[in-house]
CSV table of C-alpha atoms and ligand atoms in Angstrom, one decimal:
chain,number,residue,atom,x,y,z
O,1,MET,CA,29.6,134.8,92.4
O,2,THR,CA,28.7,131.3,91.3
O,3,ASP,CA,31.6,129.5,89.7
O,4,PHE,CA,29.9,126.6,88.0
O,5,LEU,CA,26.3,125.7,87.2
O,6,ILE,CA,25.8,122.1,86.2
O,7,LYS,CA,22.3,121.9,84.9
O,8,GLY,CA,19.7,119.8,83.2
O,9,GLY,CA,20.8,116.4,84.7
O,10,LEU,CA,19.3,113.7,86.7
O,11,ILE,CA,20.5,114.3,90.2
O,12,MET,CA,20.9,111.8,93.0
O,13,THR,CA,21.5,113.7,96.2
O,14,MET,CA,22.0,110.8,98.6
O,15,GLU,CA,20.8,113.2,101.4
O,16,PRO,CA,20.0,111.8,103.9
O,17,ASP,CA,20.8,108.5,102.2
O,18,ALA,CA,20.4,106.7,98.9
O,19,LEU,CA,16.9,105.3,99.8
O,20,SER,CA,15.2,108.5,100.9
O,21,GLY,CA,17.4,111.1,99.3
O,22,ARG,CA,15.9,113.3,96.6
O,23,ILE,CA,16.3,112.2,93.0
O,24,ILE,CA,15.7,115.2,90.8
O,25,PRO,CA,15.0,115.1,87.0
O,26,ASN,CA,16.2,118.2,85.2
O,27,GLY,CA,18.2,119.1,88.2
O,28,ALA,CA,21.1,121.5,88.8
O,29,VAL,CA,24.0,122.0,91.2
O,30,ALA,CA,25.7,125.4,91.7
O,31,ILE,CA,29.2,125.5,92.9
O,32,THR,CA,30.9,128.5,94.6
O,33,GLY,CA,34.5,128.2,95.7
O,34,ASN,CA,34.9,124.7,97.0
O,35,GLU,CA,31.3,124.4,98.2
O,36,ILE,CA,27.9,123.4,96.8
O,37,GLU,CA,25.9,126.6,96.8
O,38,ALA,CA,22.6,125.1,95.7
O,39,VAL,CA,21.0,121.8,94.7
O,40,GLY,CA,17.5,121.4,93.2
O,41,THR,CA,15.6,121.6,90.0
O,42,THR,CA,17.3,123.7,87.4
O,43,GLU,CA,14.5,126.3,87.8
O,44,GLU,CA,15.0,126.4,91.6
O,45,VAL,CA,18.7,126.7,91.4
O,46,GLU,CA,18.7,129.4,88.7
O,47,GLN,CA,16.4,131.5,90.8
O,48,LYS,CA,18.7,131.3,93.8
O,49,ILE,CA,22.0,132.1,92.3
O,50,SER,CA,23.8,134.9,90.5
O,51,ALA,CA,25.0,134.5,86.9
O,52,PRO,CA,27.6,131.7,86.9
O,53,ARG,CA,31.0,132.0,85.5
O,54,GLN,CA,30.6,128.7,83.6
O,55,VAL,CA,27.5,126.6,82.7
O,56,VAL,CA,27.9,122.8,82.2
O,57,GLN,CA,25.0,121.2,80.3
O,58,ALA,CA,24.2,117.9,81.8
O,59,ASP,CA,21.1,116.9,79.8
O,60,GLY,CA,20.6,113.2,79.8
O,61,LYS,CA,23.4,112.8,82.3
O,62,ILE,CA,23.6,111.8,86.0
O,63,ILE,CA,24.9,114.1,88.7
O,64,MET,CA,25.8,112.5,92.0
O,65,PRO,CA,28.3,112.5,94.8
O,66,GLY,CA,31.8,111.0,94.1
O,67,PHE,CA,32.6,107.6,95.3
O,68,VAL,CA,34.7,107.2,98.5
O,69,CYS,CA,37.4,104.4,98.6
O,70,ILE,CA,38.4,103.9,102.3
O,71,HIS,CA,41.3,101.6,101.8
O,72,THR,CA,44.1,101.3,99.3
O,73,HIS,CA,47.8,101.3,98.6
O,74,MET,CA,48.3,103.4,95.5
O,75,PRO,CA,52.0,102.4,95.0
O,76,TYR,CA,50.8,98.8,94.4
O,77,VAL,CA,50.0,99.8,90.9
O,78,LEU,CA,53.7,99.1,90.1
O,79,GLY,CA,53.2,95.4,90.9
O,80,HIS,CA,50.1,95.0,88.6
O,81,ASN,CA,50.6,91.9,86.4
O,82,MET,CA,54.2,91.5,87.4
O,83,PRO,CA,55.4,88.1,85.8
O,84,VAL,CA,56.7,86.6,89.1
O,85,ASP,CA,57.0,82.9,89.8
O,86,PHE,CA,53.4,82.2,90.8
O,87,SER,CA,54.3,78.6,91.8
O,88,GLN,CA,55.8,80.2,95.0
O,89,LEU,CA,52.4,81.6,96.0
O,90,LYS,CA,50.6,78.7,97.5
O,91,SER,CA,49.0,80.4,100.5
O,92,PHE,CA,48.0,83.8,101.7
O,93,TRP,CA,51.2,83.9,103.8
O,94,ASP,CA,53.2,83.4,100.6
O,95,MET,CA,51.3,86.2,98.9
O,96,LEU,CA,51.9,88.5,101.8
O,97,GLN,CA,55.6,87.6,102.4
O,98,LYS,CA,56.6,87.5,98.7
O,99,MET,CA,54.1,89.4,96.5
O,100,GLY,CA,53.3,92.1,99.1
O,101,TRP,CA,56.6,92.5,100.9
O,102,GLU,CA,59.7,91.1,99.2
O,103,TRP,CA,58.7,91.7,95.6
O,104,LEU,CA,56.9,95.0,96.1
O,105,GLU,CA,56.9,97.1,99.3
O,106,ASP,CA,60.5,96.4,100.3
O,107,ILE,CA,61.9,97.5,96.9
O,108,THR,CA,59.5,100.5,96.6
O,109,THR,CA,61.2,103.9,96.3
O,110,PRO,CA,59.9,107.5,96.8
O,111,GLU,CA,60.1,108.0,93.0
O,112,GLY,CA,58.0,104.9,92.6
O,113,ILE,CA,55.5,106.0,95.2
O,114,TYR,CA,55.1,109.4,93.5
O,115,ALA,CA,54.7,108.0,89.9
O,116,ALA,CA,52.3,105.2,90.9
O,117,THR,CA,50.2,107.5,93.1
O,118,ARG,CA,49.9,110.1,90.4
O,119,TYR,CA,48.7,107.4,88.0
O,120,ALA,CA,46.3,105.7,90.5
O,121,ALA,CA,44.8,109.0,91.6
O,122,MET,CA,44.3,110.0,88.0
O,123,LYS,CA,42.6,106.7,87.1
O,124,MET,CA,40.5,106.8,90.3
O,125,LEU,CA,39.3,110.3,89.5
O,126,LYS,CA,38.5,109.5,85.9
O,127,SER,CA,36.3,106.6,87.0
O,128,GLY,CA,34.4,108.5,89.7
O,129,THR,CA,36.3,108.1,93.0
O,130,THR,CA,36.8,111.6,94.5
O,131,THR,CA,38.1,110.6,98.0
O,132,VAL,CA,40.6,108.0,99.0
O,133,CYS,CA,42.0,106.7,102.3
O,134,GLU,CA,45.6,105.6,101.6
O,135,ILE,CA,48.2,103.5,103.5
O,136,VAL,CA,51.7,103.9,102.1
O,137,GLU,CA,53.9,100.9,102.7
O,138,GLY,CA,57.6,100.9,101.7
O,139,PRO,CA,60.0,100.5,104.7
O,140,ASN,CA,63.2,101.0,102.6
O,141,ALA,CA,61.9,104.3,101.3
O,142,LEU,CA,62.0,105.8,104.8
O,143,GLY,CA,64.7,108.3,105.5
O,144,LYS,CA,65.0,109.3,101.8
O,145,THR,CA,64.0,112.6,100.2
O,146,PRO,CA,61.2,113.0,99.6
O,147,SER,CA,59.9,110.7,102.3
O,148,PRO,CA,57.3,108.1,101.4
O,149,LEU,CA,54.4,110.3,102.7
O,150,GLU,CA,55.9,113.4,101.1
O,151,ALA,CA,56.0,111.6,97.8
O,152,SER,CA,52.5,110.4,98.1
O,153,ALA,CA,51.2,113.9,99.2
O,154,MET,CA,53.0,115.6,96.3
O,155,ALA,CA,51.2,113.3,93.8
O,156,VAL,CA,47.8,113.6,95.5
O,157,ASP,CA,48.2,117.4,95.6
O,158,GLU,CA,49.1,117.6,92.0
O,159,ILE,CA,46.3,115.3,90.6
O,160,GLY,CA,43.6,116.7,92.7
O,161,ILE,CA,41.9,113.8,94.5
O,162,ARG,CA,40.8,114.2,98.2
O,163,ALA,CA,42.8,112.0,100.5
O,164,GLN,CA,43.7,110.9,104.0
O,165,ILE,CA,47.2,109.4,104.0
O,166,GLY,CA,49.3,107.5,106.6
O,167,PHE,CA,52.4,105.3,106.6
O,168,GLU,CA,52.0,101.8,108.0
O,169,VAL,CA,53.5,101.4,111.5
O,170,THR,CA,55.0,97.9,111.7
O,171,GLU,CA,57.7,96.1,113.5
O,172,ARG,CA,58.4,93.9,110.5
O,173,ILE,CA,62.0,93.9,109.4
O,174,PRO,CA,62.4,93.8,105.6
O,175,GLY,CA,63.9,90.5,104.5
O,176,VAL,CA,63.2,88.7,107.8
O,177,SER,CA,60.1,86.5,108.5
O,178,ILE,CA,57.7,88.0,110.9
O,179,LEU,CA,57.6,84.6,112.6
O,180,GLU,CA,61.3,84.8,113.3
O,181,LYS,CA,61.7,88.4,114.6
O,182,LEU,CA,60.0,91.7,114.9
O,183,SER,CA,61.8,95.0,115.7
O,184,PRO,CA,60.2,97.9,117.7
O,185,GLU,CA,62.8,100.2,116.1
O,186,MET,CA,61.2,99.6,112.7
O,187,ALA,CA,57.9,100.8,114.2
O,188,GLU,CA,59.6,103.9,115.6
O,189,LYS,CA,60.6,104.9,112.1
O,190,GLY,CA,57.0,104.5,110.9
O,191,LEU,CA,55.7,106.5,113.9
O,192,GLU,CA,58.1,109.2,113.1
O,193,GLU,CA,57.0,109.3,109.5
O,194,ASN,CA,53.4,109.6,110.5
O,195,PHE,CA,54.3,112.3,113.1
O,196,ASN,CA,56.1,114.4,110.6
O,197,PHE,CA,53.3,114.2,108.1
O,198,LEU,CA,50.6,114.9,110.7
O,199,SER,CA,52.5,118.0,111.7
O,200,ARG,CA,52.2,119.3,108.2
O,201,PHE,CA,48.7,117.9,107.3
O,202,PRO,CA,46.7,117.7,110.5
O,203,PRO,CA,43.0,116.9,110.3
O,204,LYS,CA,40.6,119.8,109.5
O,205,ASN,CA,43.4,121.9,107.9
O,206,GLY,CA,41.0,123.2,105.3
O,207,GLY,CA,42.7,121.4,102.4
O,208,ARG,CA,42.1,118.2,100.5
O,209,ILE,CA,44.9,116.3,102.1
O,210,GLU,CA,44.9,115.1,105.8
O,211,GLY,CA,47.0,112.7,107.7
O,212,ARG,CA,45.4,109.5,109.2
O,213,LEU,CA,47.7,107.3,111.2
O,214,ALA,CA,48.2,103.9,109.7
O,215,ILE,CA,49.1,100.6,111.4
O,216,HIS,CA,49.9,97.4,109.5
O,217,GLU,CA,48.3,94.8,111.7
O,218,ALA,CA,48.1,93.5,115.3
O,219,TYR,CA,50.3,90.5,114.4
O,220,THR,CA,53.3,92.6,113.2
O,221,ASN,CA,53.3,94.9,116.3
O,222,SER,CA,53.8,94.6,120.0
O,223,PHE,CA,51.3,95.8,122.6
O,224,ASN,CA,53.6,98.7,123.3
O,225,THR,CA,53.8,99.9,119.7
O,226,LEU,CA,50.1,99.6,119.3
O,227,LYS,CA,49.6,101.8,122.4
O,228,LYS,CA,52.1,104.4,121.1
O,229,ALA,CA,50.3,104.5,117.8
O,230,ARG,CA,47.0,105.3,119.6
O,231,GLU,CA,48.7,108.0,121.6
O,232,LEU,CA,50.0,109.6,118.5
O,233,ALA,CA,46.6,109.4,116.8
O,234,ASP,CA,44.9,111.0,119.9
O,235,ARG,CA,47.5,113.8,120.0
O,236,PHE,CA,46.5,114.8,116.4
O,237,LYS,CA,42.9,113.6,116.6
O,238,CYS,CA,43.5,112.1,113.2
O,239,GLY,CA,42.0,108.6,113.6
O,240,ILE,CA,43.6,105.3,112.7
O,241,GLN,CA,43.5,102.9,109.8
O,242,ILE,CA,44.6,99.3,110.3
O,243,HIS,CA,44.2,95.8,108.7
O,244,VAL,CA,42.3,93.4,110.9
O,245,ALA,CA,41.6,89.7,110.7
O,246,GLU,CA,42.3,88.9,107.1
O,247,ILE,CA,44.2,85.9,108.3
O,248,PRO,CA,42.7,83.1,110.4
O,249,ARG,CA,41.8,84.1,113.9
O,250,ALA,CA,43.8,81.2,115.2
O,251,PHE,CA,47.1,82.7,114.3
O,252,LEU,CA,46.5,85.7,116.7
O,253,VAL,CA,45.1,83.5,119.4
O,254,GLU,CA,48.2,81.4,119.2
O,255,LYS,CA,50.5,84.4,119.3
O,256,PHE,CA,48.8,86.6,122.0
O,257,GLY,CA,46.3,84.1,123.4
O,258,LYS,CA,43.7,86.6,122.1
O,259,SER,CA,42.1,87.6,118.8
O,260,ALA,CA,43.0,90.8,117.0
O,261,PRO,CA,40.0,92.7,118.1
O,262,GLN,CA,40.7,91.7,121.7
O,263,VAL,CA,44.3,92.8,121.4
O,264,LEU,CA,43.4,96.0,119.7
O,265,GLU,CA,40.6,96.9,122.2
O,266,GLU,CA,43.1,96.4,125.1
O,267,CYS,CA,45.6,98.7,123.4
O,268,GLY,CA,43.0,101.3,122.9
O,269,VAL,CA,43.4,101.2,119.1
O,270,LEU,CA,39.7,100.6,118.4
O,271,GLY,CA,37.2,103.5,118.4
O,272,SER,CA,34.7,105.4,116.3
O,273,ASP,CA,37.7,107.0,114.6
O,274,THR,CA,39.2,103.7,113.6
O,275,ILE,CA,38.9,102.2,110.1
O,276,ALA,CA,39.4,98.4,110.4
O,277,VAL,CA,40.3,96.9,107.0
O,278,HIS,CA,39.2,93.4,105.8
O,279,CYS,CA,37.7,92.0,109.0
O,280,ILE,CA,37.1,88.4,107.7
O,281,ASP,CA,37.6,85.8,110.4
O,282,LEU,CA,35.7,87.3,113.3
O,283,SER,CA,33.9,85.4,116.1
O,284,ASP,CA,30.7,86.6,117.8
O,285,GLU,CA,32.8,88.1,120.6
O,286,ASP,CA,35.0,89.9,118.1
O,287,PHE,CA,31.9,91.4,116.4
O,288,GLU,CA,30.7,92.5,119.9
O,289,ILE,CA,34.0,94.2,120.5
O,290,PHE,CA,33.7,96.1,117.2
O,291,ARG,CA,30.1,97.1,118.0
O,292,ARG,CA,30.8,98.4,121.5
O,293,ASN,CA,33.8,100.4,120.1
O,294,ASN,CA,31.8,101.8,117.1
O,295,VAL,CA,34.5,100.7,114.7
O,296,ASN,CA,34.3,101.4,111.0
O,297,VAL,CA,34.9,98.6,108.6
O,298,ALA,CA,36.7,98.9,105.2
O,299,HIS,CA,35.3,96.0,103.1
O,300,THR,CA,37.7,94.8,100.3
O,301,PRO,CA,36.0,91.8,98.7
O,302,MET,CA,38.2,91.6,95.6
O,303,THR,CA,41.5,91.4,97.4
O,304,ASN,CA,40.1,89.0,100.0
O,305,SER,CA,39.0,86.7,97.1
O,306,LEU,CA,42.4,86.9,95.5
O,307,GLY,CA,44.1,85.8,98.7
O,308,GLY,CA,41.6,83.1,99.3
O,309,ASN,CA,40.8,84.7,102.7
O,310,GLY,CA,37.1,84.2,102.6
O,311,VAL,CA,34.2,86.6,102.6
O,312,ALA,CA,33.7,89.2,105.4
O,313,ASN,CA,30.3,89.0,107.0
O,314,VAL,CA,29.1,92.4,105.9
O,315,PRO,CA,25.4,91.6,106.2
O,316,HIS,CA,25.9,90.8,109.9
O,317,MET,CA,28.1,93.9,110.4
O,318,LEU,CA,25.3,96.1,109.0
O,319,GLU,CA,22.7,94.3,111.1
O,320,ILE,CA,24.6,95.0,114.3
O,321,GLY,CA,25.0,98.7,113.3
O,322,LEU,CA,28.6,98.8,112.2
O,323,ASN,CA,29.5,101.4,109.6
O,324,VAL,CA,30.9,99.6,106.5
O,325,GLY,CA,32.5,101.4,103.6
O,326,LEU,CA,34.3,100.1,100.4
O,327,GLY,CA,38.0,99.7,99.8
O,328,HIS,CA,40.0,98.2,97.0
O,329,ASP,CA,43.7,97.7,98.0
O,330,CYS,CA,44.8,98.6,94.5
O,331,PHE,CA,45.4,95.0,93.2
O,332,PHE,CA,43.2,95.3,90.2
O,333,THR,CA,41.8,98.1,88.1
O,334,LEU,CA,41.2,101.5,89.7
O,335,ASP,CA,37.6,101.6,88.5
O,336,ILE,CA,35.5,101.7,91.6
O,337,SER,CA,32.4,100.4,89.6
O,338,GLU,CA,34.2,97.0,89.5
O,339,TYR,CA,34.7,96.8,93.3
O,340,PHE,CA,31.2,98.3,93.9
O,341,ARG,CA,29.5,95.6,91.7
O,342,TYR,CA,31.5,92.8,93.3
O,343,MET,CA,30.6,93.9,96.7
O,344,TYR,CA,26.9,94.2,95.6
O,345,LEU,CA,26.9,90.6,94.3
O,346,ILE,CA,29.2,88.5,96.5
O,347,HIS,CA,27.1,88.4,99.6
O,348,LYS,CA,24.1,87.3,97.6
O,349,ALA,CA,26.1,84.5,96.1
O,350,HIS,CA,27.9,83.6,99.3
O,351,ASN,CA,24.8,83.4,101.4
O,352,ALA,CA,22.5,82.1,98.7
O,353,ASN,CA,20.2,85.1,99.4
O,354,PRO,CA,19.3,87.7,96.8
O,355,MET,CA,17.8,90.0,99.4
O,356,LEU,CA,21.2,90.8,100.9
O,357,ILE,CA,22.9,94.2,100.2
O,358,PRO,CA,20.0,95.8,98.3
O,359,PRO,CA,21.0,98.4,95.6
O,360,PHE,CA,20.4,101.5,97.9
O,361,GLN,CA,22.5,100.0,100.6
O,362,ALA,CA,25.3,99.2,98.2
O,363,LEU,CA,25.4,102.9,97.2
O,364,ASP,CA,25.4,104.0,100.8
O,365,ILE,CA,28.3,101.7,101.5
O,366,ALA,CA,30.3,103.0,98.5
O,367,ILE,CA,29.7,106.7,99.2
O,368,ARG,CA,28.1,107.9,102.4
O,369,ASN,CA,29.4,105.2,104.8
O,370,GLY,CA,32.9,105.8,103.4
O,371,ALA,CA,32.6,109.5,104.1
O,372,LYS,CA,31.4,108.7,107.7
O,373,ALA,CA,34.3,106.3,108.3
O,374,MET,CA,36.8,109.0,107.3
O,375,GLY,CA,35.1,111.4,109.6
O,376,LEU,CA,34.1,113.6,106.6
O,377,LEU,CA,30.3,113.1,106.4
O,378,ASN,CA,29.7,116.8,107.3
O,379,GLU,CA,31.8,117.7,104.3
O,380,ILE,CA,31.3,115.1,101.6
O,381,GLY,CA,29.2,112.0,100.8
O,382,SER,CA,26.0,113.7,99.5
O,383,LEU,CA,24.9,116.7,97.5
O,384,LYS,CA,23.8,119.3,100.0
O,385,GLU,CA,24.2,123.0,100.3
O,386,GLY,CA,27.3,124.0,102.2
O,387,LYS,CA,29.0,120.6,101.7
O,388,LYS,CA,32.2,120.4,99.7
O,389,ALA,CA,31.7,120.3,95.9
O,390,ASP,CA,32.9,116.7,95.3
O,391,LEU,CA,30.7,115.3,92.6
O,392,ILE,CA,30.7,113.4,89.3
O,393,VAL,CA,28.7,113.7,86.1
O,394,ILE,CA,28.0,110.3,84.3
O,395,ASP,CA,27.0,110.0,80.7
O,396,PRO,CA,25.1,106.8,81.0
O,397,ASP,CA,25.6,104.1,78.3
O,398,SER,CA,22.4,102.3,78.8
O,399,PRO,CA,20.1,100.3,76.5
O,400,THR,CA,17.1,101.3,78.6
O,401,PRO,CA,15.8,104.6,80.0
O,402,VAL,CA,17.7,106.1,82.9
O,403,MET,CA,15.1,107.9,85.0
O,404,PRO,CA,14.4,108.4,88.7
O,405,SER,CA,12.8,104.9,89.1
O,406,SER,CA,15.7,103.2,87.3
O,407,LEU,CA,18.7,105.2,88.4
O,408,ILE,CA,19.8,103.1,91.3
O,409,SER,CA,19.4,99.9,89.4
O,410,PHE,CA,21.4,101.4,86.5
O,411,LEU,CA,24.3,102.2,88.9
O,412,CYS,CA,24.3,98.8,90.4
O,413,SER,CA,23.9,96.7,87.2
O,414,THR,CA,25.2,98.7,84.2
O,415,TRP,CA,27.3,101.7,85.1
O,416,GLN,CA,31.1,101.6,84.4
O,417,GLY,CA,33.7,104.1,85.4
O,418,ARG,CA,34.5,104.9,81.8
O,419,GLN,CA,31.1,106.6,81.5
O,420,VAL,CA,32.3,109.4,84.0
O,421,GLU,CA,32.5,112.6,82.0
O,422,HIS,CA,33.2,115.3,84.6
O,423,VAL,CA,34.5,115.2,88.1
O,424,PHE,CA,34.7,118.0,90.6
O,425,VAL,CA,36.8,117.8,93.8
O,426,ASP,CA,36.7,120.7,96.2
O,427,GLY,CA,34.9,122.8,93.6
O,428,ARG,CA,37.5,122.2,91.0
O,429,PRO,CA,36.9,120.4,87.7
O,430,VAL,CA,39.7,117.9,87.9
O,431,VAL,CA,38.3,115.7,85.0
O,432,PHE,CA,36.4,117.5,82.3
O,433,GLY,CA,35.0,115.8,79.1
O,434,GLY,CA,36.6,112.6,80.3
O,435,ARG,CA,40.2,114.1,80.4
O,436,LEU,CA,42.3,114.9,83.4
O,437,THR,CA,42.7,118.7,83.7
O,438,THR,CA,45.4,118.7,86.3
O,439,GLY,CA,48.2,117.0,84.3
O,440,ASN,CA,49.3,115.4,81.1
O,441,GLU,CA,47.8,111.9,81.1
O,442,ASP,CA,50.4,110.4,78.7
O,443,GLU,CA,53.3,111.8,80.8
O,444,ILE,CA,51.7,110.5,84.0
O,445,LYS,CA,51.3,107.0,82.4
O,446,ALA,CA,54.8,107.0,80.9
O,447,GLU,CA,56.4,108.0,84.3
O,448,CYS,CA,54.5,105.2,86.0
O,449,LEU,CA,55.6,102.7,83.4
O,450,LYS,CA,59.2,103.8,83.8
O,451,GLU,CA,59.1,103.3,87.6
O,452,ALA,CA,57.3,99.9,87.1
O,453,LYS,CA,60.1,98.8,84.9
O,454,ASN,CA,62.6,99.9,87.5
O,455,LEU,CA,60.8,97.9,90.2
O,456,TRP,CA,60.4,94.8,88.0
O,457,LYS,CA,64.1,94.9,87.2
O,458,ARG,CA,64.9,94.9,90.9
O,459,ASN,CA,63.1,91.6,91.0
O,460,GLY,CA,65.4,90.3,88.2
O,461,ILE,CA,62.7,90.4,85.5
O,462,GLU,CA,64.1,91.1,82.1
O,463,ILE,CA,62.2,93.7,80.1
W,1,LIG,ZN1,45.6,96.9,102.5
């Protein structure tokens, strides 16, 4: 029996992609269990299905696949707008060492991870993101109960977003400069956390939550640790997520005599199951390494701008056939429309070329390419019979008509996450009428605020 029939809306299928996918006025999507039973005109779909349990009228609204964020750190929510001494942040190194590590990750607790992840997942769902790829970072939360990944998974399970989650493997010692000393024992703890989680949430387990092994970076790990991480990922066939080349290439060349892509290729880390995050300072040879290893790239333009890291050469990546998806790192709002629009615009400005990243390509990056990067394109990333029912319904706030010929422009130029009305993940209406159905929004926010206060106090901030 059909569970939901969403009908009367303007459907963007994105199958086989945004440019050539069917756009259907007065369209409908039928959902049975966690799958899409039928997609087409309302008439076509109503003929195909049995009487639905619930009808959702979507007249004047847009029905489309949910957005896919392929890189973030949800616990970073606790550090949003923290009034730290910004005069200490003079370079990207300072931002990493102090803002990222000392003032945030190293004082993050499992309770903080749980509260922030619930809040972030809620906000992401409410603004149209249905899938997220998450790296949890919090070295001093290891060994506690729940563990960092357990805390993250509890929150994700409760709120209802789809996620792949890993804990960063790093030899970095909290409180010690990475230029002074690294410790393989620290990495062992991270590997163990990933192993335990992957044993519980292996890929293709039929649920919404899967493990994906996470590595911090080439420069905070030894060859040996990087190789071990690849071995663990291969054992579970879970794929890898790793930050690559957000810092100047010269640093790696000085340390290893090689660039990050060269090091990672030698260790076997790179592959078609790898999501490489940032990827800013790359040489032609580095790009060739990425190309021959079919690496997926997570593009995070807003964080890269904040850190003054430069602009990743996404147009070139797309030209050489790399799969590029969109990430956000959780430094700003959790509304994917902001990251999406920034990505849509920045390459035009940076290259003084308005032809770069046309609207249909921007949508592919933010939805289909992300699903492909996570190895989930057979399940999500478009509206197609038999795929998982992960979709959003937008009530467009537009001063001009939203119709098949203007839909893609509307999404690139005008759409904002607050216009999302309903969100289905795995066939379940997790947001309905703009409200989260899986929890109490006020309680989730209050708990997050409490944990943010606790973390800020650890930094000596009076509240
Ligand atoms: Zn990151």
